[in-house]
Short mmCIF file of C-alpha atoms in Angstrom, two decimals:
data_model
loop_
_atom_site.label_atom_id
_atom_site.label_comp_id
_atom_site.label_asym_id
_atom_site.label_seq_id
_atom_site.Cartn_x
_atom_site.Cartn_y
_atom_site.Cartn_z
CA UNK A 943 0.00 0.00 0.00
CA UNK A 944 1.14 3.54 -0.72
CA UNK A 945 1.39 6.19 1.98
CA UNK A 946 -1.13 8.98 1.49
CA UNK A 947 -0.50 10.93 4.74
CA UNK A 948 2.99 11.23 6.19
CA UNK A 949 4.00 13.31 9.23
CA UNK A 950 7.69 13.47 10.11
CA UNK A 951 8.84 14.82 13.50
CA UNK A 952 5.85 17.16 13.70
CA UNK A 953 5.67 19.40 16.75
CA UNK A 954 3.28 22.25 17.46
CA UNK A 955 3.87 24.91 20.09
CA UNK A 956 1.39 27.67 20.88
CA UNK A 957 2.97 30.76 22.42
CA UNK A 958 1.59 33.81 24.13
CA UNK A 959 3.58 36.52 25.90
CA UNK A 960 3.61 34.52 29.12
CA UNK A 961 2.72 30.90 28.26
CA UNK A 962 4.13 28.24 25.96
CA UNK A 963 2.01 25.15 25.32
CA UNK A 964 3.27 22.12 23.41
CA UNK A 965 0.25 20.60 21.67
CA UNK A 966 2.22 18.03 19.63
CA UNK A 967 5.66 16.63 20.38
CA UNK A 968 7.73 14.99 17.61
CA UNK A 969 4.88 13.04 16.01
CA UNK A 970 5.69 10.55 13.26
CA UNK A 971 2.73 9.06 11.44
CA UNK A 972 2.13 7.16 8.21
CA UNK A 973 -1.41 6.44 6.96
CA UNK A 974 -1.90 4.30 3.87
CA UNK A 975 -4.24 4.88 0.97
CA UNK A 976 -7.67 3.42 1.72
CA UNK A 977 -7.20 3.08 5.48
CA UNK A 978 -9.89 4.02 8.01
CA UNK A 979 -7.94 5.22 11.05
CA UNK A 980 -9.20 6.36 14.47
CA UNK A 981 -7.36 8.87 16.65
CA UNK A 982 -8.06 8.48 20.37
CA UNK A 983 -6.86 10.07 23.59
CA UNK A 984 -8.01 12.23 26.50
CA UNK A 985 -9.20 15.80 26.02
CA UNK A 986 -6.33 18.19 25.43
CA UNK A 987 -3.92 15.51 24.19
CA UNK A 988 -3.48 17.08 20.76
CA UNK A 989 -6.00 15.13 18.65
CA UNK A 990 -7.72 18.14 17.10
CA UNK A 991 -4.40 19.91 16.58
CA UNK A 992 -3.16 16.83 14.75
CA UNK A 993 -6.25 16.82 12.52
CA UNK A 994 -5.87 20.54 11.80
CA UNK A 995 -2.25 20.02 10.77
CA UNK A 996 -3.09 17.05 8.54
CA UNK A 997 -5.89 19.18 7.09
CA UNK A 998 -3.51 22.08 6.39
CA UNK A 999 -5.62 24.37 8.57
CA UNK A 1000 -2.64 24.88 10.86
CA UNK A 1001 1.10 24.70 10.29
CA UNK A 1002 3.51 22.69 12.46
CA UNK A 1003 6.13 24.58 14.43
CA UNK A 1004 8.66 21.99 13.25
CA UNK A 1005 8.48 18.91 11.06
CA UNK A 1006 6.95 18.12 7.68
CA UNK A 1007 3.53 17.12 6.36
CA UNK A 1008 3.04 15.24 3.08
CA UNK A 1009 -0.32 14.50 1.44
CA UNK A 1010 -0.59 12.31 -1.66
CA UNK A 1011 3.17 12.57 -2.11
CA UNK A 1012 3.17 16.38 -2.02
CA UNK A 1013 4.90 18.23 0.79
CA UNK A 1014 3.13 21.19 2.35
CA UNK A 1015 6.32 22.77 3.65
CA UNK A 1016 7.08 26.12 2.09
CA UNK A 1017 3.79 26.45 0.20
CA UNK A 1018 2.20 29.88 0.13
CA UNK A 1019 -1.37 30.32 1.39
CA UNK A 1020 -2.95 30.04 -2.08
CA UNK A 1021 -1.03 26.86 -2.88
CA UNK A 1022 -1.95 25.39 0.51
CA UNK A 1023 -5.61 26.22 -0.10
CA UNK A 1024 -5.46 24.56 -3.51
CA UNK A 1025 -3.86 21.40 -2.10
CA UNK A 1026 -6.44 21.33 0.71
CA UNK A 1027 -9.35 21.82 -1.68
CA UNK A 1028 -8.17 19.15 -4.11
CA UNK A 1029 -7.19 16.52 -1.55
CA UNK A 1030 -9.27 16.87 1.62
CA UNK A 1031 -12.86 16.82 2.83
CA UNK A 1032 -13.82 17.84 6.37
CA UNK A 1033 -16.60 16.61 8.67
CA UNK A 1034 -17.09 18.38 12.01
CA UNK A 1035 -18.94 17.53 15.21
CA UNK A 1036 -21.15 20.62 14.92
CA UNK A 1037 -21.90 20.20 11.18
CA UNK A 1038 -21.03 23.86 10.35
CA UNK A 1039 -23.80 24.20 7.78
CA UNK A 1040 -24.61 27.73 6.64
CA UNK A 1041 -28.11 28.39 8.07
CA UNK A 1042 -29.20 30.78 5.31
CA UNK A 1043 -28.42 28.33 2.47
CA UNK A 1044 -30.44 25.35 1.31
CA UNK A 1045 -29.11 21.83 1.60
CA UNK A 1046 -28.11 21.86 -2.06
CA UNK A 1047 -26.35 25.22 -1.81
CA UNK A 1048 -24.48 24.12 1.34
CA UNK A 1049 -23.08 21.14 -0.54
CA UNK A 1050 -21.93 23.24 -3.51
CA UNK A 1051 -19.91 25.65 -1.33
CA UNK A 1052 -16.53 23.82 -1.62
CA UNK A 1053 -16.85 23.79 -5.42
CA UNK A 1054 -17.04 27.58 -5.52
CA UNK A 1055 -13.38 27.69 -4.49
CA UNK A 1056 -12.21 25.11 -7.03
CA UNK A 1057 -10.95 26.76 -10.25
CA UNK A 1058 -12.62 25.47 -13.38
CA UNK A 1059 -15.39 23.61 -11.57
CA UNK A 1060 -18.39 22.85 -13.76
CA UNK A 1061 -21.73 21.22 -13.20
CA UNK A 1062 -21.66 22.15 -9.50
CA UNK A 1063 -25.36 21.44 -9.10
CA UNK A 1064 -25.01 18.01 -10.71
CA UNK A 1065 -22.04 17.10 -8.49
CA UNK A 1066 -23.90 18.27 -5.37
CA UNK A 1067 -26.98 16.23 -6.31
CA UNK A 1068 -24.81 13.15 -6.80
CA UNK A 1069 -23.17 13.65 -3.40
CA UNK A 1070 -26.55 14.07 -1.71
CA UNK A 1071 -27.84 10.93 -3.41
CA UNK A 1072 -24.83 9.02 -2.08
CA UNK A 1073 -25.70 10.01 1.51
CA UNK A 1074 -29.42 9.32 1.00
CA UNK A 1075 -30.70 12.90 1.06
CA UNK A 1076 -31.63 13.65 -2.54
CA UNK A 1077 -35.20 14.28 -1.33
CA UNK A 1078 -34.07 17.12 0.98
CA UNK A 1079 -32.25 19.36 -1.48
CA UNK A 1080 -34.50 22.39 -0.99
CA UNK A 1081 -34.76 22.14 2.80
CA UNK A 1082 -32.94 24.54 5.11
CA UNK A 1083 -30.56 23.30 7.84
CA UNK A 1084 -33.12 24.23 10.53
CA UNK A 1085 -35.53 21.72 9.00
CA UNK A 1086 -33.13 18.78 9.39
CA UNK A 1087 -32.52 16.33 12.22
CA UNK A 1088 -29.00 16.03 13.61
CA UNK A 1089 -28.33 12.89 11.61
CA UNK A 1090 -29.59 14.51 8.41
CA UNK A 1091 -27.45 17.61 9.04
CA UNK A 1092 -24.37 15.40 9.44
CA UNK A 1093 -25.22 13.58 6.20
CA UNK A 1094 -25.34 16.95 4.44
CA UNK A 1095 -21.97 17.78 5.97
CA UNK A 1096 -20.56 14.49 4.66
CA UNK A 1097 -22.00 15.20 1.19
CA UNK A 1098 -20.28 18.59 1.32
CA UNK A 1099 -17.02 16.87 2.34
CA UNK A 1100 -17.06 14.45 -0.62
CA UNK A 1101 -18.56 16.67 -3.34
CA UNK A 1102 -15.11 17.54 -4.72
CA UNK A 1103 -14.09 13.85 -4.74
CA UNK A 1104 -11.23 14.20 -2.21
CA UNK A 1105 -8.90 11.29 -1.53
CA UNK A 1106 -8.94 11.97 2.23
CA UNK A 1107 -11.83 12.67 4.61
CA UNK A 1108 -11.01 14.08 8.05
CA UNK A 1109 -13.76 13.64 10.64
CA UNK A 1110 -13.55 15.36 14.03
CA UNK A 1111 -15.98 13.62 16.43
CA UNK A 1112 -18.55 13.17 13.61
CA UNK A 1113 -21.01 11.42 15.95
CA UNK A 1114 -20.38 13.59 19.01
CA UNK A 1115 -23.73 15.42 18.80
CA UNK A 1116 -25.84 12.42 17.76
CA UNK A 1117 -27.78 9.72 19.59
CA UNK A 1118 -26.74 6.07 19.28
CA UNK A 1119 -29.07 5.25 16.37
CA UNK A 1120 -27.97 8.24 14.30
CA UNK A 1121 -24.34 7.58 15.25
CA UNK A 1122 -24.64 4.07 13.87
CA UNK A 1123 -26.05 5.39 10.60
CA UNK A 1124 -23.24 7.92 10.22
CA UNK A 1125 -20.60 5.28 10.96
CA UNK A 1126 -22.19 2.96 8.38
CA UNK A 1127 -22.01 5.79 5.85
CA UNK A 1128 -18.33 6.49 6.62
CA UNK A 1129 -17.51 2.80 6.29
CA UNK A 1130 -19.31 2.74 2.94
CA UNK A 1131 -17.28 5.72 1.70
CA UNK A 1132 -14.13 3.93 2.81
CA UNK A 1133 -14.88 0.47 1.41
CA UNK A 1134 -16.82 1.29 -1.75
CA UNK A 1135 -15.18 4.56 -2.77
CA UNK A 1136 -11.71 3.78 -1.41
CA UNK A 1137 -11.44 7.05 0.49
CA UNK A 1138 -8.91 7.32 3.28
CA UNK A 1139 -10.65 8.39 6.49
CA UNK A 1140 -9.04 9.77 9.63
CA UNK A 1141 -11.50 10.11 12.50
CA UNK A 1142 -11.03 11.63 15.94
CA UNK A 1143 -13.34 9.93 18.44
CA UNK A 1144 -13.84 9.23 22.13
CA UNK A 1145 -16.07 6.25 21.38
CA UNK A 1146 -14.19 2.96 21.76
CA UNK A 1147 -16.82 0.90 19.93
CA UNK A 1148 -16.63 3.18 16.91
CA UNK A 1149 -12.84 3.14 17.00
CA UNK A 1150 -12.65 -0.67 17.20
CA UNK A 1151 -14.68 -0.88 13.98
CA UNK A 1152 -11.94 0.95 12.03
CA UNK A 1153 -8.75 -0.52 10.56
CA UNK A 1154 -6.39 0.96 13.13
CA UNK A 1155 -6.47 2.97 16.36
CA UNK A 1156 -3.73 5.51 17.07
CA UNK A 1157 -3.54 6.71 20.67
CA UNK A 1158 -2.28 10.10 21.80
CA UNK A 1159 -1.32 11.35 25.24
CA UNK A 1160 0.18 14.76 26.08
CA UNK A 1161 0.90 15.53 22.45
CA UNK A 1162 2.73 12.27 21.79
CA UNK A 1163 1.75 9.15 19.95
CA UNK A 1164 1.68 6.21 22.34
CA UNK A 1165 1.40 2.49 21.61
#
């Protein structure tokens, strides 16, 4: 298997005038194409920081990040945004849907920032069909259940056909039934579409159902 995500000696330090906090400490991590990986650890151990760095939303203080064989080191903001938009899809605990846009328009948002994108409506409809919500295209986010809102968020994450999906506690705001449905959907995207998925979770049952669990404690990867 080829490596699709590679972190080498990645550290992240947040500094203020009086405080220095080490969120990640010399992390080395390889994730292969097509893996479904869970990241686990106590609150404040660096899980979300790790996901933000993999997702190119934050830069490491030291170390290097490679996605799909391309290094992020030294890239300007526009080049980073392009690599992020072409390679990654994001799913968040709180959905982050835009309340004033319809379901369909929410899903098309990532395509607006992709140069040369065509048939945005068609691509969004296909993504919504894949998550089972083609009948809700004209609804507003306030008219959706939590599980439906997360399905829209997943459709938005995959509409640009990214190789990697990053999910930060995707079931954290859902009941057990809806959580099961979202996990089934993520597994389907992994197995049938071959997408690499990296998921931060506190739920051990959900983590055990993935290919591999990576544990973090105090900013370090632990076995």
